[in-house]
Each structure stands twice: as C-alpha cells, then as structure tokens.
Amino acid sequence: MRHITLLLVALGLSSAVLAQDYSAAQPGELLQVPLQALHPTQAAVGYDQIYYKLGRFAQERNKLFDEYCEANGQGESAKVPSDADLHKPESFTCQDKIGARRSDMKTVVIGPQGKLFLTDGHHTFTVLLEHPNGGENLDMWVRVTDNFSDSADMASFWQRMAQARKVWLKDGNGQVIDAQQIPSQLGLQHLANDPYRALVYFTREVGYDKPRSGEVAPEFLEFYWGNWLRSVMPLDGYDLSDRGDYRDAVEAAARKMVALAPEDEVGDSGFKARELGGYSSMDRKELNKVAGRKLNYATRYKKALAGKS
C-alpha cells in the first residue's frame, strides 16, 4: 500500500483516491472517480451536442477513446486495439500520462460530506455515461479547483458556489431555479435539454472560441452566450432536426455574436464579448465544417432516436 501511495504522490495525484475520502482533497489535486460520484452544478445540457458525439463515436470508434484520453489530461488516444475497453485503461494507450495536460481536464469542487460537484465536463461525462461502452461506473480523472467541504450546510455551500460563479441556476428554458432543483446525477434522464446551449456549442470557432491565452474562460461560458441568444433570437422558425435549418440557425447565431463590439456586455452575464471569446467576424469555412460533420451526425442520431420511439 505504501508503494501505491508513493506512486500517486509522485504523479501529483491525491491519496484521497485510496480511501474515497474526497473531503481531504486540496485544490490542484487529481482524483479518479466513477461518473456516478459526480454531482451536477447545472440542471440542463444541450442534447444535440451529446447526440453529435454519440453519433460520431458510433461511426468513428477511435474518437471515443480520444474523448476519454483528453478528459483525463492525456491528449488524444495513441494505440487503440480492436479489443480496447474504456473500463480497462491498460487495453489502450493515450499520448501522455494522466494529468499531463491539466487545462484539458474536467473540474470539481469538494462540497459538504466530501461530495464532488462537477463544474466543467457535464457534456463530456454525460456522453461517456450514455455510451454503451461507458456507463455510470466508468472511472475518470478530475481536477479539484476548490474545497468548500467546511460549509456549515448545503445552503451556505450553494451560496459560496454562486458567489464564485460555479453554479448555473437556470433551467433548460432559461428560467431561474433554486440549487435544490439541480439533479443529483449526470445523464439524459436527469438533465433537461437547453437547445441554446447546444446552439452555442455548434457556433464555437464560427462566432466565438474559448479564450486560451492571457485570460481564463469563465465557468459556464457557453451558457452565458446561450442565455443572451435566447433573448435576441427565437428558435421557433428553425427545424433543428433538419441539417439545413440547423445550419441556418448556427449562422444566424454567429452573426449576432460577431455584431457585438469587443467591449459590449453579453446580456446580463457581467462579461464583455471579448471576455467570452467573441469574434469580430464569422468564420464561414468553419461554419461549413460544422454543417458537414457535426450537424450531420447530430441530426442523423436524433432522427434515429425518433424512429425508435
């Protein structure tokens, strides 16, 4: 046991993994946990983003392993044999060791009773949970950003989370909710759908991109964009099961994004367009790529689901 502990320390990983005592974890530590141990800090996700990933992984198997490796801070997959299994990390290899690329890892805050609250990664981990080769028992590595386990109760914990902007208190329709209304588990059966959150995902690198140099992208960046788009762009006129219509919606959203000046505030987010990575002009080449690949997979997968119901 001592040798295992020393190995974990040498890797910069948390010994809390051994005892599953997450309340002892400190900011910067890495924890390996099953997906079912992660509690959401938002009530909704963009289903179409998840459908795109599930549809693509069904056709491009190695991309599933890329997703797994990247979330663990290991870059992309390196070797993926035909018998590779996500539940058996030794059956395939990633480009780097665990945590080598920490900025790519998903993040958690330690709450009362040592519970883990996910602040980034709801979509990635929901995809891995929903994938037939993943599931709620799939172990993943996460990075601790804060330890609020000393909060007197859940009410004070959520107050601290709100002050730190580490919780999204709106439902899938953009209506304000209480923290108690956030589901306790990941997965499509628990999280509601926010179509604007998915729309923002598809406009990434078309009308905006997450800040990478010099500034830190805020938690829930895509929700800030989505909440603003909801107020300026109705989706009623778009059939989001049709790839052509969806492309038109993405283009319309991107046009509104790039029309903002860098110093313009994005709705009531408290952030300026430049702080949320807003572009000054739309990238049409990227728009065509999104329509040709991402929207193709998303709409095909969604139609296949509708055919099963």
Coordinates of C-alpha atoms in Angstrom, one line a residue:
M1 CA 0.0 0.0 0.0
R2 CA 2.9 2.4 0.9
H3 CA 4.3 1.9 -2.6
I4 CA 1.0 2.7 -4.2
T5 CA 0.7 5.9 -2.1
L6 CA 4.2 7.0 -3.1
L7 CA 3.4 6.4 -6.7
L8 CA 0.3 8.6 -6.5
V9 CA 2.2 11.3 -4.8
A10 CA 5.0 11.1 -7.4
L11 CA 2.3 11.6 -10.1
G12 CA 0.8 14.6 -8.3
L13 CA -2.3 12.6 -7.7
S14 CA -4.4 12.5 -4.5
S15 CA -4.0 9.8 -1.9
A16 CA -7.7 10.5 -1.1
V17 CA -8.4 8.2 -4.1
L18 CA -7.4 5.3 -1.9
A19 CA -9.9 5.9 0.8
Q20 CA -12.5 7.7 -1.3
D21 CA -12.3 10.5 1.2
Y22 CA -12.8 13.4 -1.1
S23 CA -13.1 16.0 1.8
A24 CA -9.4 15.7 2.2
A25 CA -8.6 16.7 -1.4
Q26 CA -7.0 20.1 -2.0
P27 CA -7.1 22.4 -5.0
G28 CA -4.9 21.2 -7.8
E29 CA -5.2 17.5 -6.8
L30 CA -6.4 14.9 -9.2
L31 CA -9.0 12.3 -8.3
Q32 CA -10.1 9.2 -10.0
V33 CA -13.8 8.7 -9.5
P34 CA -16.7 6.8 -11.1
L35 CA -19.1 9.0 -13.0
Q36 CA -21.9 8.3 -10.6
A37 CA -19.9 10.1 -7.9
L38 CA -20.1 13.4 -9.7
H39 CA -23.0 15.8 -8.8
P40 CA -24.0 18.4 -11.5
T41 CA -23.9 22.1 -10.9
Q42 CA -26.3 22.8 -13.7
A43 CA -29.8 21.5 -14.5
A44 CA -29.6 21.2 -18.2
V45 CA -27.3 20.3 -21.1
G46 CA -27.5 20.7 -24.9
Y47 CA -28.8 17.3 -26.0
D48 CA -27.8 17.9 -29.6
Q49 CA -24.1 18.3 -28.6
I50 CA -24.4 14.9 -26.9
Y51 CA -26.2 13.4 -29.9
Y52 CA -23.4 14.6 -32.2
K53 CA -20.8 12.9 -30.0
L54 CA -22.7 9.6 -29.7
G55 CA -23.4 9.6 -33.4
R56 CA -19.8 10.2 -34.3
F57 CA -18.4 7.7 -31.9
A58 CA -20.7 5.0 -33.4
Q59 CA -19.0 5.6 -36.7
E60 CA -15.5 6.6 -35.6
R61 CA -14.6 4.4 -32.8
N62 CA -11.2 5.9 -32.0
K63 CA -12.8 9.3 -31.3
L64 CA -14.4 7.8 -28.2
F65 CA -11.0 7.0 -26.9
D66 CA -9.8 10.5 -27.9
E67 CA -12.6 11.9 -25.7
Y68 CA -11.6 9.7 -22.8
C69 CA -7.9 10.5 -23.0
E70 CA -8.4 14.2 -23.4
A71 CA -10.7 14.4 -20.4
N72 CA -8.0 12.7 -18.3
G73 CA -5.5 15.3 -19.5
Q74 CA -3.7 12.8 -21.7
G75 CA -4.1 14.3 -25.1
E76 CA -5.6 12.0 -27.8
S77 CA -5.5 8.3 -28.0
A78 CA -2.3 6.7 -29.3
K79 CA -3.0 3.0 -29.8
V80 CA -6.5 1.6 -29.8
P81 CA -6.5 -2.2 -30.4
S82 CA -9.7 -3.9 -31.5
D83 CA -10.3 -5.2 -28.0
A84 CA -9.8 -1.8 -26.3
D85 CA -12.1 -1.2 -23.4
L86 CA -12.7 2.1 -21.6
H87 CA -13.1 0.1 -18.4
K88 CA -9.6 -1.4 -18.9
P89 CA -7.2 1.6 -19.4
E90 CA -4.4 -0.9 -19.8
S91 CA -6.0 -2.2 -23.0
F92 CA -5.2 1.0 -25.0
T93 CA -2.8 4.0 -24.8
C94 CA -3.1 7.8 -24.8
Q95 CA -0.5 10.3 -25.9
D96 CA 0.5 11.4 -22.4
K97 CA 0.3 10.3 -18.8
I98 CA -2.7 11.2 -16.6
G99 CA -2.8 14.9 -15.9
A100 CA -0.1 15.9 -18.3
R101 CA -2.5 18.5 -19.8
R102 CA -4.3 19.7 -16.8
S103 CA -6.1 22.5 -18.5
D104 CA -8.0 19.9 -20.6
M105 CA -9.3 18.1 -17.5
K106 CA -12.8 18.5 -16.1
T107 CA -13.1 20.2 -12.7
V108 CA -14.8 19.6 -9.4
V109 CA -15.4 21.5 -6.1
I110 CA -15.5 19.5 -2.9
G111 CA -18.8 20.0 -1.1
P112 CA -20.1 19.0 2.3
Q113 CA -19.6 15.4 3.3
G114 CA -16.8 15.2 0.8
K115 CA -19.2 15.1 -2.2
L116 CA -17.9 16.1 -5.6
F117 CA -19.6 18.8 -7.6
L118 CA -18.7 19.0 -11.3
T119 CA -18.2 22.5 -12.6
D120 CA -16.9 21.6 -16.1
G121 CA -17.5 18.5 -18.1
H122 CA -21.2 17.9 -17.9
H123 CA -21.4 17.2 -21.6
T124 CA -18.3 15.1 -22.0
F125 CA -19.2 12.9 -18.9
T126 CA -22.8 12.6 -20.0
V127 CA -21.6 11.3 -23.3
L128 CA -19.3 8.8 -21.7
L129 CA -22.1 7.8 -19.3
E130 CA -24.7 7.3 -22.1
H131 CA -22.3 5.5 -24.4
P132 CA -22.9 1.7 -24.4
N133 CA -19.2 1.2 -23.6
G134 CA -19.1 3.7 -20.8
G135 CA -21.7 3.9 -18.0
E136 CA -22.0 5.4 -14.5
N137 CA -19.3 3.0 -13.2
L138 CA -16.7 4.3 -15.6
D139 CA -13.7 5.8 -13.7
M140 CA -12.5 9.2 -14.8
W141 CA -9.9 11.6 -13.5
V142 CA -10.9 15.1 -12.4
R143 CA -9.1 18.2 -11.1
V144 CA -10.1 19.8 -7.8
T145 CA -10.4 23.6 -8.0
D146 CA -11.8 24.4 -4.6
N147 CA -12.6 22.7 -1.3
F148 CA -15.8 24.0 0.2
S149 CA -16.4 21.0 2.4
D150 CA -16.2 23.1 5.5
S151 CA -19.5 24.9 4.6
A152 CA -21.9 24.8 7.5
D153 CA -24.7 23.3 5.4
M154 CA -25.8 22.9 1.8
A155 CA -27.4 26.3 1.7
S156 CA -24.2 28.0 2.6
F157 CA -22.3 25.8 0.2
W158 CA -24.5 26.8 -2.7
Q159 CA -24.2 30.4 -1.6
R160 CA -20.4 30.1 -1.9
M161 CA -20.7 28.4 -5.2
A162 CA -22.9 31.2 -6.5
Q163 CA -20.5 33.9 -5.3
A164 CA -17.7 32.0 -7.1
R165 CA -19.8 31.6 -10.3
K166 CA -19.5 27.9 -10.1
V167 CA -23.2 27.0 -10.4
W168 CA -25.7 27.7 -13.2
L169 CA -29.1 28.4 -11.7
K170 CA -31.3 28.3 -14.8
D171 CA -33.3 25.5 -16.3
G172 CA -33.5 24.4 -19.9
N173 CA -35.8 27.2 -20.7
G174 CA -33.7 29.9 -19.1
Q175 CA -35.9 30.2 -16.1
V176 CA -34.3 30.9 -12.7
I177 CA -34.2 27.9 -10.3
D178 CA -33.0 27.1 -6.8
A179 CA -29.9 25.0 -6.3
Q180 CA -32.1 22.3 -4.8
Q181 CA -33.7 21.8 -8.3
I182 CA -30.4 20.7 -9.8
P183 CA -30.4 16.9 -10.3
S184 CA -28.1 14.9 -8.2
Q185 CA -26.8 12.8 -11.1
L186 CA -25.5 13.1 -14.6
G187 CA -27.3 11.6 -17.6
L188 CA -30.0 12.4 -20.1
Q189 CA -32.7 11.0 -17.8
H190 CA -31.8 13.5 -15.1
L191 CA -30.6 16.6 -17.0
A192 CA -33.0 18.8 -19.1
N193 CA -32.4 19.9 -22.6
D194 CA -31.4 23.5 -23.4
P195 CA -31.4 24.0 -27.2
Y196 CA -29.5 27.3 -26.9
R197 CA -26.6 25.6 -25.1
A198 CA -26.3 23.1 -28.0
L199 CA -26.6 26.0 -30.5
V200 CA -23.6 27.8 -28.8
Y201 CA -21.6 24.6 -29.0
F202 CA -22.0 24.5 -32.8
T203 CA -21.1 28.2 -33.1
R204 CA -17.7 27.6 -31.5
E205 CA -14.9 28.7 -33.8
V206 CA -17.6 30.1 -36.1
G207 CA -18.6 33.2 -34.0
Y208 CA -16.5 32.7 -30.8
D209 CA -14.0 30.5 -29.2
K210 CA -12.9 29.9 -25.6
P211 CA -10.1 32.4 -24.6
R212 CA -6.8 30.5 -24.5
S213 CA -4.1 33.0 -23.9
G214 CA -3.8 35.6 -21.3
E215 CA -7.4 35.1 -19.9
V216 CA -9.2 32.3 -18.2
A217 CA -12.5 31.3 -19.7
P218 CA -15.3 31.5 -17.0
E219 CA -17.2 28.5 -15.9
F220 CA -20.5 28.1 -17.9
L221 CA -19.2 30.4 -20.7
E222 CA -21.5 28.7 -23.2
F223 CA -24.5 29.3 -21.0
Y224 CA -23.8 33.0 -20.9
W225 CA -23.8 33.1 -24.7
G226 CA -26.9 30.9 -24.8
N227 CA -28.8 32.9 -22.3
W228 CA -28.2 36.0 -24.3
L229 CA -29.1 34.4 -27.6
R230 CA -32.4 33.2 -26.1
S231 CA -33.3 36.9 -25.6
V232 CA -32.4 38.0 -29.1
M233 CA -33.0 35.0 -31.4
P234 CA -36.2 32.8 -31.3
L235 CA -35.7 29.3 -32.5
D236 CA -39.3 28.7 -33.4
G237 CA -38.7 29.2 -37.1
Y238 CA -35.9 26.5 -37.3
D239 CA -36.4 22.8 -37.6
L240 CA -33.4 21.6 -35.6
S241 CA -33.9 18.0 -36.8
D242 CA -33.1 19.2 -40.3
R243 CA -29.4 19.8 -41.0
G244 CA -30.0 22.7 -43.4
D245 CA -32.3 24.5 -41.0
Y246 CA -29.8 23.9 -38.1
R247 CA -27.0 25.3 -40.2
D248 CA -29.1 28.4 -40.8
A249 CA -29.7 28.7 -37.0
V250 CA -25.9 28.4 -36.3
E251 CA -25.2 31.1 -38.9
A252 CA -27.8 33.4 -37.5
A253 CA -26.4 33.0 -34.0
A254 CA -22.9 33.6 -35.1
R255 CA -23.9 36.7 -37.0
K256 CA -25.4 38.1 -33.8
M257 CA -22.3 37.2 -31.8
V258 CA -19.8 38.9 -34.2
A259 CA -22.1 42.0 -34.4
L260 CA -21.2 42.8 -30.7
A261 CA -18.3 45.1 -30.2
P262 CA -15.4 43.6 -28.0
E263 CA -16.4 45.8 -25.1
D264 CA -20.2 45.2 -25.4
E265 CA -21.6 43.2 -22.5
V266 CA -23.2 39.9 -23.4
G267 CA -26.7 40.3 -22.0
D268 CA -26.8 40.3 -18.2
S269 CA -23.8 37.9 -17.9
G270 CA -21.5 40.5 -16.5
F271 CA -18.9 39.6 -19.2
K272 CA -17.9 41.5 -22.3
A273 CA -17.9 39.9 -25.7
R274 CA -14.1 39.7 -25.8
E275 CA -14.0 38.0 -22.3
L276 CA -16.3 35.3 -23.7
G277 CA -14.1 34.9 -26.8
G278 CA -16.3 36.7 -29.2
Y279 CA -15.1 37.0 -32.8
S280 CA -15.1 40.2 -34.9
S281 CA -16.2 38.3 -38.0
M282 CA -17.8 35.0 -38.7
D283 CA -15.6 32.1 -39.9
R284 CA -17.6 30.7 -42.8
K285 CA -15.1 28.0 -43.5
E286 CA -15.6 26.6 -40.0
L287 CA -19.4 27.0 -40.4
N288 CA -19.3 24.7 -43.5
K289 CA -17.2 22.2 -41.5
V290 CA -19.8 22.3 -38.6
A291 CA -22.6 21.7 -41.1
G292 CA -20.8 19.0 -42.9
R293 CA -19.8 16.9 -39.9
K294 CA -21.2 17.9 -36.5
L295 CA -24.7 18.8 -37.6
N296 CA -24.8 15.8 -39.9
Y297 CA -24.0 13.4 -37.0
A298 CA -26.3 15.2 -34.6
T299 CA -29.4 15.3 -36.9
R300 CA -28.9 11.7 -38.1
Y301 CA -28.6 10.4 -34.5
K302 CA -31.7 12.4 -33.4
K303 CA -33.7 11.1 -36.3
A304 CA -32.6 7.5 -35.4
L305 CA -33.8 8.1 -31.8
A306 CA -37.1 9.4 -33.0
G307 CA -37.5 6.3 -35.2
K308 CA -37.1 4.1 -32.2
S309 CA -39.7 5.8 -30.1

